CSV table of C-alpha atoms in Angstrom, one decimal:
chain,number,residue,atom,x,y,z
A,148,MET,CA,-35.1,-30.8,41.0
A,149,SER,CA,-33.6,-30.5,44.4
A,150,TYR,CA,-30.1,-29.3,43.4
A,151,GLN,CA,-29.1,-26.2,45.4
A,152,PHE,CA,-26.9,-23.8,43.4
A,153,ASP,CA,-23.9,-22.6,45.2
A,154,PHE,CA,-22.0,-20.0,43.3
A,155,LEU,CA,-20.2,-19.0,46.5
A,156,ALA,CA,-18.2,-22.2,46.2
A,157,VAL,CA,-16.8,-20.8,42.9
A,158,ALA,CA,-16.4,-17.3,44.3
A,159,ARG,CA,-14.1,-18.7,47.0
A,160,GLU,CA,-11.8,-19.9,44.2
A,161,ALA,CA,-11.6,-16.5,42.7
A,162,PRO,CA,-7.7,-16.2,43.0
A,163,GLU,CA,-7.4,-19.5,41.1
A,164,LEU,CA,-9.6,-18.2,38.3
A,165,ALA,CA,-7.9,-14.9,38.2
A,166,ALA,CA,-4.5,-16.6,37.8
A,167,GLY,CA,-5.8,-18.7,35.0
A,168,LEU,CA,-7.4,-15.7,33.3
A,169,ALA,CA,-4.1,-13.8,33.6
A,170,ARG,CA,-2.3,-16.7,31.9
A,171,THR,CA,-4.8,-16.9,29.1
A,172,VAL,CA,-4.4,-13.2,28.5
A,173,GLU,CA,-0.6,-13.5,28.6
A,174,LEU,CA,-0.7,-16.4,26.1
A,175,THR,CA,-3.0,-14.4,23.8
A,176,ALA,CA,-1.0,-11.3,24.0
A,177,VAL,CA,2.2,-13.1,23.0
A,178,ALA,CA,0.4,-15.0,20.2
A,179,CYS,CA,-1.1,-11.8,18.9
A,180,ILE,CA,2.2,-9.9,18.7
A,181,ALA,CA,4.3,-12.8,17.4
A,182,GLY,CA,1.6,-14.0,15.1
A,183,LEU,CA,1.2,-10.6,13.6
A,184,LEU,CA,5.0,-10.4,12.9
A,185,ILE,CA,5.0,-13.8,11.3
A,186,GLY,CA,2.0,-12.8,9.3
A,187,ILE,CA,3.7,-9.6,8.0
A,188,VAL,CA,6.9,-11.4,7.1
A,189,GLY,CA,5.1,-14.4,5.5
A,190,ALA,CA,2.7,-12.2,3.6
A,191,VAL,CA,5.5,-10.2,2.0
A,192,CYS,CA,7.3,-13.4,1.0
A,193,ARG,CA,4.0,-14.8,-0.5
A,194,ALA,CA,2.9,-11.5,-2.2
A,195,TRP,CA,6.3,-10.8,-3.6
A,196,GLN,CA,7.0,-14.5,-4.5
A,197,LEU,CA,10.4,-14.4,-2.8
A,198,ARG,CA,11.9,-17.7,-3.5
A,199,PRO,CA,12.3,-20.0,-1.6
A,200,PHE,CA,10.5,-18.4,1.3
A,201,ASN,CA,7.2,-18.1,-0.6
A,202,THR,CA,7.0,-21.9,-1.0
A,203,LEU,CA,8.1,-22.4,2.6
A,204,PHE,CA,5.4,-20.1,3.9
A,205,ALA,CA,2.8,-21.7,1.6
A,206,VAL,CA,3.6,-25.1,3.0
A,207,TYR,CA,3.5,-23.7,6.6
A,208,VAL,CA,0.2,-22.0,6.0
A,209,GLU,CA,-1.5,-25.1,4.5
A,210,MET,CA,-0.1,-27.4,7.2
A,211,PHE,CA,-1.3,-25.4,10.1
A,212,ARG,CA,-4.6,-24.2,8.7
A,213,ASN,CA,-5.7,-27.7,7.8
A,214,THR,CA,-4.9,-29.6,11.0
A,215,PRO,CA,-6.6,-29.4,14.4
A,216,PHE,CA,-5.0,-27.1,17.0
A,217,LEU,CA,-5.2,-29.8,19.6
A,218,VAL,CA,-3.1,-32.1,17.4
A,219,GLN,CA,-0.6,-29.4,16.7
A,220,LEU,CA,-0.3,-28.8,20.5
A,221,PHE,CA,0.1,-32.5,21.3
A,222,PHE,CA,2.7,-32.9,18.5
A,223,LEU,CA,4.8,-30.2,20.0
A,224,PHE,CA,4.4,-31.3,23.6
A,225,PHE,CA,4.3,-35.1,23.3
A,226,GLY,CA,5.8,-35.7,19.9
A,227,LEU,CA,8.9,-33.6,19.8
A,228,PRO,CA,10.5,-35.1,23.0
A,229,THR,CA,10.9,-38.2,20.9
A,230,LEU,CA,13.4,-36.3,18.9
A,231,GLY,CA,15.1,-35.1,22.1
A,232,ILE,CA,13.4,-31.7,22.1
A,233,ASP,CA,11.7,-31.2,25.4
A,234,ILE,CA,9.3,-28.2,25.8
A,235,ALA,CA,7.7,-27.0,29.0
A,236,PRO,CA,3.9,-26.9,28.9
A,237,ASP,CA,3.7,-23.1,28.9
A,238,SER,CA,6.3,-22.9,26.1
A,239,ALA,CA,4.5,-25.5,24.1
A,240,ALA,CA,1.2,-23.8,24.5
A,241,MET,CA,2.7,-20.4,23.6
A,242,LEU,CA,4.5,-21.8,20.6
A,243,ALA,CA,1.4,-23.7,19.3
A,244,MET,CA,-0.7,-20.5,19.6
A,245,VAL,CA,1.9,-18.4,17.8
A,246,ILE,CA,2.4,-20.9,15.0
A,247,ASN,CA,-1.3,-21.4,14.6
A,248,LEU,CA,-2.2,-17.7,14.6
A,249,GLY,CA,0.8,-16.9,12.4
A,250,ALA,CA,-0.5,-19.3,9.6
A,251,TYR,CA,-3.8,-17.5,9.5
A,252,ALA,CA,-2.2,-14.1,9.8
A,253,VAL,CA,-0.1,-14.7,6.7
A,254,GLU,CA,-3.1,-15.3,4.5
A,255,ILE,CA,-5.2,-12.5,6.1
A,256,ILE,CA,-2.4,-9.9,5.7
A,257,ARG,CA,-1.5,-11.1,2.3
A,258,SER,CA,-5.1,-10.4,1.1
A,259,GLY,CA,-4.7,-6.9,2.5
A,260,ILE,CA,-1.4,-6.3,0.7
A,261,GLU,CA,-2.8,-7.6,-2.6
A,262,ALA,CA,-5.7,-5.3,-2.4
A,263,THR,CA,-3.4,-2.3,-2.6
A,264,PRO,CA,-4.5,-0.1,-5.5
A,265,LYS,CA,-2.0,-0.2,-8.3
A,266,GLY,CA,-1.9,3.6,-8.4
A,267,GLN,CA,-0.4,3.7,-4.9
A,268,ILE,CA,2.6,1.5,-6.0
A,269,GLU,CA,3.1,3.5,-9.2
A,270,ALA,CA,3.0,6.8,-7.4
A,271,ALA,CA,5.7,5.5,-4.9
A,272,GLN,CA,7.8,4.1,-7.8
A,273,ALA,CA,7.6,7.4,-9.6
A,274,LEU,CA,8.9,9.0,-6.4
A,275,ALA,CA,12.0,6.8,-6.6
A,276,LEU,CA,11.2,4.6,-3.6
A,277,LYS,CA,12.7,1.2,-3.6
A,278,ARG,CA,10.6,-1.9,-3.3
A,279,TRP,CA,11.0,-2.4,0.4
A,280,GLN,CA,10.6,1.3,1.1
A,281,ILE,CA,7.3,1.2,-0.8
A,282,PHE,CA,6.2,-1.8,1.3
A,283,LEU,CA,7.2,-0.1,4.6
A,284,HIS,CA,5.9,3.4,3.9
A,285,VAL,CA,3.1,3.0,1.4
A,286,VAL,CA,1.7,-0.5,1.5
A,287,LEU,CA,1.9,-1.9,5.0
A,288,ARG,CA,-0.3,0.5,7.1
A,289,PRO,CA,-3.3,0.7,4.7
A,290,ALA,CA,-3.0,-3.1,4.2
A,291,LEU,CA,-3.2,-3.8,8.0
A,292,LEU,CA,-6.1,-1.3,8.4
A,293,ARG,CA,-7.9,-3.1,5.6
A,294,VAL,CA,-7.7,-6.5,7.2
A,295,TRP,CA,-7.7,-5.5,10.9
A,296,PRO,CA,-11.3,-6.7,11.6
A,297,ALA,CA,-10.4,-10.1,10.1
A,298,MET,CA,-7.2,-10.2,12.1
A,299,THR,CA,-9.1,-9.3,15.3
A,300,SER,CA,-11.5,-12.2,14.8
A,301,GLN,CA,-8.7,-14.6,14.3
A,302,VAL,CA,-7.0,-13.5,17.5
A,303,VAL,CA,-10.3,-14.0,19.4
A,304,ILE,CA,-10.6,-17.5,17.9
A,305,VAL,CA,-7.1,-18.4,19.0
A,306,MET,CA,-7.8,-17.0,22.5
A,307,LEU,CA,-10.8,-19.2,22.9
A,308,GLY,CA,-8.9,-22.1,21.4
A,309,SER,CA,-6.3,-21.7,24.1
A,310,ALA,CA,-8.7,-23.6,26.4
A,311,VAL,CA,-7.4,-26.9,25.0
A,312,CYS,CA,-3.9,-26.0,26.4
A,313,ALA,CA,-5.2,-27.3,29.7
A,314,GLN,CA,-4.8,-30.8,28.2
A,315,ILE,CA,-1.0,-30.4,28.5
A,316,SER,CA,-1.4,-28.8,32.0
A,317,THR,CA,-0.8,-25.2,31.0
A,318,GLU,CA,-2.4,-23.4,33.9
A,319,GLU,CA,-4.7,-21.1,32.0
A,320,LEU,CA,-8.4,-20.4,32.6
A,321,SER,CA,-9.9,-23.7,31.6
A,322,TYR,CA,-7.3,-25.5,33.6
A,323,ALA,CA,-8.2,-23.5,36.6
A,324,ALA,CA,-11.9,-24.3,36.0
A,325,SER,CA,-11.3,-28.0,35.8
A,326,LEU,CA,-9.2,-27.9,38.9
A,327,ILE,CA,-11.8,-26.0,40.9
A,328,GLN,CA,-14.7,-28.3,39.9
A,329,SER,CA,-12.7,-31.3,40.8
A,330,ARG,CA,-12.2,-29.8,44.3
A,331,ASN,CA,-15.8,-28.5,45.0
A,332,PHE,CA,-17.8,-30.9,42.7
A,333,ARG,CA,-19.7,-27.8,41.5
A,334,ALA,CA,-19.3,-28.4,37.7
A,335,PHE,CA,-22.3,-26.4,36.7
A,336,GLU,CA,-21.4,-23.3,38.6
A,337,THR,CA,-17.7,-23.5,37.8
A,338,TYR,CA,-18.2,-23.9,34.1
A,339,PHE,CA,-21.0,-21.4,34.0
A,340,VAL,CA,-18.7,-18.8,35.6
A,341,THR,CA,-15.8,-19.8,33.4
A,342,ALA,CA,-17.9,-19.5,30.3
A,343,GLY,CA,-18.9,-16.0,31.4
A,344,LEU,CA,-15.3,-15.1,31.9
A,345,TYR,CA,-14.4,-16.3,28.4
A,346,LEU,CA,-17.3,-14.4,27.0
A,347,ALA,CA,-16.4,-11.2,28.7
A,348,LEU,CA,-12.7,-11.6,27.7
A,349,ALA,CA,-13.6,-12.3,24.1
A,350,LEU,CA,-15.9,-9.2,23.9
A,351,LEU,CA,-13.3,-7.0,25.6
A,352,LEU,CA,-10.5,-8.3,23.5
A,353,ARG,CA,-12.4,-7.7,20.3
A,354,GLN,CA,-13.3,-4.2,21.2
A,355,THR,CA,-9.8,-3.4,22.4
A,356,LEU,CA,-8.2,-4.7,19.3
A,357,LEU,CA,-10.7,-3.1,16.9
A,358,ARG,CA,-10.5,0.3,18.6
A,359,GLY,CA,-6.9,0.3,19.7
A,360,GLY,CA,-5.6,-1.1,16.4
A,361,GLY,CA,-7.8,1.1,14.3
A,362,ARG,CA,-6.7,4.2,16.2
A,363,LEU,CA,-3.0,3.2,15.9
A,364,LEU,CA,-3.3,2.4,12.2
A,365,LYS,CA,-5.3,5.5,11.4
A,366,ARG,CA,-3.4,8.1,13.5
A,367,GLY,CA,-6.2,10.6,13.8
A,368,ARG,CA,-7.4,10.2,10.2
A,369,PRO,CA,-11.1,10.7,10.1
B,229,MET,CA,20.5,21.3,-25.0
B,230,SER,CA,18.4,18.2,-25.1
B,231,LEU,CA,17.3,16.9,-21.7
B,232,VAL,CA,15.3,13.8,-22.8
B,233,ASN,CA,16.2,11.9,-25.9
B,234,ILE,CA,14.1,9.0,-27.0
B,235,THR,CA,15.2,7.0,-30.1
B,236,GLY,CA,13.7,4.1,-31.9
B,237,LEU,CA,11.4,3.1,-29.0
B,238,HIS,CA,9.4,-0.1,-29.5
B,239,LYS,CA,7.0,-1.7,-27.1
B,240,HIS,CA,4.7,-4.8,-27.4
B,241,TYR,CA,1.9,-5.8,-25.2
B,242,GLY,CA,1.6,-9.4,-26.2
B,243,PRO,CA,0.6,-9.4,-29.8
B,244,ASN,CA,-0.1,-5.6,-29.8
B,245,HIS,CA,2.7,-3.5,-31.1
B,246,VAL,CA,1.9,-0.3,-29.1
B,247,LEU,CA,5.0,1.8,-29.8
B,248,LYS,CA,6.5,1.4,-33.2
B,249,GLY,CA,9.7,3.3,-33.3
B,250,VAL,CA,9.2,6.6,-31.5
B,251,ASP,CA,11.9,9.3,-31.6
B,252,LEU,CA,11.4,12.4,-29.4
B,253,THR,CA,13.7,15.1,-28.2
B,254,VAL,CA,12.8,17.3,-25.3
B,255,ARG,CA,15.0,20.3,-24.4
B,256,GLN,CA,15.4,22.0,-21.0
B,257,GLY,CA,12.4,24.2,-20.4
B,258,ASP,CA,10.2,22.6,-23.2
B,259,VAL,CA,6.6,22.1,-22.6
B,260,VAL,CA,5.6,19.1,-24.7
B,261,THR,CA,2.1,17.9,-25.1
B,262,LEU,CA,1.2,14.4,-26.4
B,263,ILE,CA,-2.1,14.2,-28.1
B,264,GLY,CA,-4.0,11.5,-30.0
B,265,ARG,CA,-6.9,9.1,-29.8
B,266,SER,CA,-7.1,6.6,-27.0
B,267,GLY,CA,-5.0,3.6,-27.8
B,268,SER,CA,-2.6,5.7,-29.9
B,269,GLY,CA,0.3,5.0,-27.4
B,270,LYS,CA,0.6,8.5,-25.8
B,271,SER,CA,0.2,7.4,-22.2
B,272,THR,CA,2.4,4.4,-22.8
B,273,LEU,CA,5.1,6.6,-24.2
B,274,LEU,CA,4.9,8.9,-21.2
B,275,ARG,CA,5.1,6.0,-18.8
B,276,THR,CA,8.2,4.6,-20.4
B,277,ILE,CA,10.0,7.9,-19.6
B,278,ASN,CA,10.1,7.0,-15.9
B,279,GLY,CA,10.1,3.3,-16.3
B,280,LEU,CA,6.6,2.6,-15.2
B,281,GLU,CA,6.4,0.8,-18.6
B,282,SER,CA,9.3,-1.2,-19.9
B,283,PHE,CA,10.2,-1.1,-23.6
B,284,ASP,CA,11.6,-3.7,-26.0
B,285,GLN,CA,13.9,-1.8,-28.2
B,286,GLY,CA,15.4,1.6,-28.5
B,287,SER,CA,16.8,3.9,-25.8
B,288,ILE,CA,15.9,6.7,-23.5
B,289,THR,CA,18.6,9.2,-22.5
B,290,LEU,CA,18.1,11.7,-19.7
B,291,ALA,CA,20.6,14.5,-19.2
B,292,GLY,CA,23.2,12.4,-21.0
B,293,GLN,CA,22.6,9.2,-19.1
B,294,THR,CA,21.2,6.3,-21.1
B,295,ILE,CA,18.7,4.0,-19.5
B,296,GLY,CA,18.4,0.5,-20.7
B,297,SER,CA,15.1,-1.3,-20.8
B,298,ARG,CA,15.6,-3.4,-17.7
B,299,ASP,CA,18.2,-2.0,-15.4
B,300,ALA,CA,16.9,-1.5,-11.8
B,301,LYS,CA,19.7,0.8,-10.7
B,302,ALA,CA,19.6,3.1,-13.7
B,303,LEU,CA,15.8,3.1,-13.3
B,304,GLN,CA,16.3,4.4,-9.7
B,305,GLN,CA,18.6,7.2,-11.0
B,306,LEU,CA,16.1,8.0,-13.7
B,307,ARG,CA,13.2,8.3,-11.3
B,308,LEU,CA,15.1,10.7,-9.1
B,309,GLN,CA,15.1,13.1,-12.1
B,310,VAL,CA,11.6,12.5,-13.4
B,311,GLY,CA,8.5,13.4,-11.4
B,312,MET,CA,5.0,12.3,-12.3
B,313,VAL,CA,1.5,13.3,-11.7
B,314,PHE,CA,-1.3,10.8,-12.4
B,315,GLN,CA,-4.9,11.0,-13.5
B,316,GLN,CA,-6.2,9.5,-10.2
B,317,PHE,CA,-4.0,11.7,-8.0
B,318,ASN,CA,-2.7,8.6,-6.1
B,319,LEU,CA,-2.1,10.5,-2.8
B,320,PHE,CA,-1.2,8.2,0.1
B,321,PRO,CA,-4.4,8.0,2.1
B,322,HIS,CA,-2.7,7.2,5.4
B,323,LEU,CA,-0.4,10.2,5.3
B,324,THR,CA,-1.4,13.9,5.8
B,325,VAL,CA,-0.9,16.3,3.0
B,326,GLY,CA,2.3,17.5,4.5
B,327,GLU,CA,3.6,13.9,5.0
B,328,ASN,CA,2.6,13.0,1.5
B,329,ILE,CA,5.0,15.8,0.3
B,330,MET,CA,7.8,15.1,2.7
B,331,MET,CA,7.8,11.3,2.6
B,332,SER,CA,9.9,10.5,-0.4
B,333,PRO,CA,12.7,13.1,0.0
B,334,ARG,CA,13.0,11.9,3.6
B,335,VAL,CA,13.0,8.2,2.8
B,336,VAL,CA,14.8,8.3,-0.5
B,337,LYS,CA,17.3,11.2,0.0
B,338,GLY,CA,17.4,11.2,3.8
B,339,GLU,CA,16.9,15.0,3.9
B,340,SER,CA,16.4,16.5,7.3
B,341,PRO,CA,12.8,16.8,8.5
B,342,HIS,CA,13.3,20.4,9.5
B,343,ILE,CA,14.3,21.6,6.0
B,344,LEU,CA,11.7,19.3,4.4
B,345,ARG,CA,9.0,20.9,6.5
B,346,GLU,CA,9.8,24.4,5.3
B,347,GLU,CA,10.0,23.2,1.7
B,348,ALA,CA,6.7,21.4,2.0
B,349,HIS,CA,5.0,24.6,3.3
B,350,ALA,CA,6.6,26.6,0.5
B,351,LEU,CA,5.3,24.0,-2.1
B,352,LEU,CA,1.8,24.1,-0.7
B,353,ALA,CA,1.8,27.9,-0.8
B,354,LYS,CA,2.9,27.7,-4.4
B,355,VAL,CA,-0.1,25.4,-5.3
B,356,GLY,CA,-2.4,27.6,-3.3
B,357,LEU,CA,-3.0,25.2,-0.4
B,358,ALA,CA,-0.9,26.8,2.3
B,359,ASP,CA,-3.5,26.0,5.0
B,360,LYS,CA,-3.8,22.3,4.2
B,361,PHE,CA,-0.5,21.0,5.6
B,362,ASP,CA,-2.2,18.9,8.3
B,363,ALA,CA,-5.3,17.9,6.3
B,364,TRP,CA,-5.9,14.3,5.1
B,365,PRO,CA,-6.2,13.6,1.4
B,366,ASP,CA,-9.9,12.4,1.6
B,367,GLN,CA,-10.8,15.8,3.2
B,368,LEU,CA,-9.8,17.6,0.0
B,369,SER,CA,-11.6,18.1,-3.4
B,370,GLY,CA,-10.2,16.4,-6.5
B,371,GLY,CA,-8.6,19.6,-7.6
B,372,GLN,CA,-7.0,20.2,-4.3
B,373,GLN,CA,-5.7,16.6,-4.2
B,374,GLN,CA,-4.2,17.0,-7.7
B,375,ARG,CA,-2.4,20.2,-6.6
B,376,VAL,CA,-1.0,18.3,-3.6
B,377,ALA,CA,0.1,15.6,-6.0
B,378,ILE,CA,2.0,18.2,-8.0
B,379,ALA,CA,3.6,19.6,-4.9
B,380,ARG,CA,4.6,16.0,-3.9
B,381,ALA,CA,6.3,15.4,-7.3
B,382,LEU,CA,8.1,18.8,-7.1
B,383,ALA,CA,9.4,18.0,-3.6
B,384,MET,CA,11.9,15.6,-5.3
B,385,LYS,CA,13.2,18.5,-7.4
B,386,PRO,CA,12.8,16.7,-10.7
B,387,GLN,CA,14.3,17.9,-13.9
B,388,VAL,CA,11.2,16.8,-15.9
B,389,LEU,CA,7.6,16.5,-14.8
B,390,LEU,CA,5.3,14.0,-16.5
B,391,CYS,CA,1.6,14.8,-16.4
B,392,ASP,CA,-0.7,11.9,-17.4
B,393,GLU,CA,-4.2,13.3,-18.1
B,394,ILE,CA,-4.1,15.1,-14.8
B,395,THR,CA,-7.4,16.8,-15.2
B,396,SER,CA,-9.4,13.9,-16.7
B,397,ALA,CA,-10.8,12.7,-13.4
B,398,LEU,CA,-11.8,16.2,-12.2
B,399,ASP,CA,-15.2,17.9,-12.2
B,400,PRO,CA,-15.2,20.6,-14.9
B,401,GLU,CA,-15.2,23.4,-12.4
B,402,LEU,CA,-12.0,22.1,-10.8
B,403,VAL,CA,-10.0,21.7,-14.0
B,404,ASN,CA,-8.8,25.3,-14.1
B,405,GLU,CA,-7.3,25.5,-10.7
B,406,VAL,CA,-5.0,22.6,-11.6
B,407,LEU,CA,-4.2,23.9,-15.1
B,408,ALA,CA,-3.3,27.3,-13.5
B,409,VAL,CA,-0.6,25.6,-11.4
B,410,VAL,CA,0.8,23.8,-14.5
B,411,ARG,CA,0.8,27.0,-16.4
B,412,GLN,CA,2.8,28.7,-13.7
B,413,LEU,CA,5.3,25.8,-13.7
B,414,ALA,CA,5.7,26.2,-17.4
B,415,GLN,CA,6.3,29.9,-17.1
B,416,GLU,CA,9.0,29.3,-14.4
B,417,GLY,CA,10.8,27.1,-16.9
B,418,MET,CA,10.0,23.6,-15.7
B,419,THR,CA,10.4,21.0,-18.3
B,420,LEU,CA,7.0,19.4,-18.8
B,421,ILE,CA,5.7,16.4,-20.8
B,422,MET,CA,2.0,16.1,-20.7
B,423,VAL,CA,-0.8,13.9,-22.1
B,424,THR,CA,-3.9,15.9,-22.1
B,425,HIS,CA,-7.4,16.3,-23.6
B,426,GLU,CA,-7.4,20.0,-22.8
B,427,MET,CA,-6.6,21.2,-26.4
B,428,ARG,CA,-6.9,24.9,-25.6
B,429,PHE,CA,-4.6,24.5,-22.7
B,430,ALA,CA,-2.1,22.5,-24.8
B,431,ARG,CA,-2.2,25.2,-27.5
B,432,ASP,CA,-1.7,28.0,-25.0
B,433,VAL,CA,1.0,26.5,-22.8
B,434,SER,CA,3.1,24.1,-24.8
B,435,ASN,CA,5.8,24.9,-27.3
B,436,HIS,CA,5.8,21.5,-28.9
B,437,VAL,CA,2.8,19.3,-29.7
B,438,VAL,CA,3.2,15.7,-30.7
B,439,PHE,CA,0.3,13.9,-32.4
B,440,MET,CA,0.5,10.1,-31.8
B,441,HIS,CA,-1.3,7.8,-34.2
B,442,GLN,CA,-1.1,3.9,-34.1
B,443,GLY,CA,2.0,3.8,-32.0
B,444,LYS,CA,4.0,6.4,-34.0
B,445,ILE,CA,4.5,10.1,-33.9
B,446,HIS,CA,2.4,11.0,-36.9
B,447,GLU,CA,2.9,14.8,-36.8
B,448,ALA,CA,4.6,17.2,-34.5
B,449,GLY,CA,5.4,20.8,-34.3
B,450,HIS,CA,4.6,24.2,-32.7
B,451,PRO,CA,1.0,24.3,-31.5
B,452,ALA,CA,0.2,27.3,-33.6
B,453,ASP,CA,1.0,25.5,-36.8
B,454,LEU,CA,-0.1,22.1,-35.8
B,455,PHE,CA,-3.6,23.1,-34.6
B,456,SER,CA,-4.3,25.7,-37.4
B,457,ARG,CA,-2.7,23.9,-40.3
B,458,PRO,CA,-2.7,20.1,-39.7
B,459,GLN,CA,-1.0,18.4,-42.6
B,460,THR,CA,-2.2,14.8,-42.4
B,461,PRO,CA,-5.8,13.8,-42.7
B,462,GLU,CA,-5.6,11.9,-39.4
B,463,LEU,CA,-4.6,15.0,-37.5
B,464,GLN,CA,-7.2,17.0,-39.4
B,465,ASN,CA,-9.9,14.6,-38.3
B,466,PHE,CA,-8.6,14.6,-34.7
B,467,VAL,CA,-8.4,18.4,-34.5
B,468,SER,CA,-11.9,18.9,-36.0
B,469,ALA,CA,-13.3,16.3,-33.5
B,470,VAL,CA,-11.8,17.8,-30.4
B,471,MET,CA,-11.6,21.5,-30.9
């Protein structure tokens, strides 16, 4: 084999990679926060069987957990303009990620809510708390703590899945990679480095969420 | 004056008729103990008093206010007056001891944190846990957790305190520290309705003992009479089995 590896050719494109990385992080952060909120609201509607919202969320969850992310993305970006709804690539990517993560978050958080010991609810009822007060002050935090590892995994999956957003020209990390390798013809080096960046980001994200989230939810509890 | 008045209470669990017409009057300052075999309906009766169990027929009147079987607003009013302590403590694991005590008066009554803090400290001192304000529930022994649960119930300033087998989940050496707190409450004039298997304690502390059998009040009276001269064969059997 006479191929000469040239990683410097990739290093020269560091600013491009950094910009893509930043966009990936930004998309993931928004998806994480908005997805969590959707998850909490949806999980309450499902767990409490609030009609008609429980049915709406059930349909939403099944639709987005049982179709490919790429198809969801293409539908938003290429499909909706047919109805006169034009969405910029960045917005479409963000929206797709939020909706996708939200669907999984509903089910993850619901399982946490439903695992609340009955005694906790009864104790709160006996203290004259109303239903939503019980949810807010007694159920929510322990439920999130219970499912936080699962929630963290799902955020990491969505972050990695955001690579396909390059297909609609969202300028995130994999878009940067594809751009760079088309300029320097160093596909091996470019994708090798890009894979390394995704790996590092995934590990960092997982640790940050697990520790940070755990700390936030536990508030100094041993 | 009667504080709690229960008349003709019926409850079914599917085909099981678990309360078959219960009448019970509890006056201010009474210490009432419900005894009976498991399945006799004593816990169910206790839990209807603050609406944790619904009922099918009859009525419960608390301080002159009648509570229907399914009336959310009346239930809320009722629960403001009735505190409860559970067998499994049920402290909120994500809140410190102090927060466990302050949470419901803050959330439900909107009382100021400053006053609540003082009251919580006073309540903890009362149950002998003055130094545990910032501790977490899972750092405490069962007996300590149960005493915090009592303090938490008292923080709502209830007129009646329900105790549902509150020493049954405790190691034997921890039972007395909890009973001592209940005894003190009784002496201070707190109205108590308890389900317990601690017969000696029931005899010492209560002024009215109710023996439940097959969903009915089978025999009731002052503990001195009831335990030493049980009238019905069912109570005679029960007393000789447990004492």
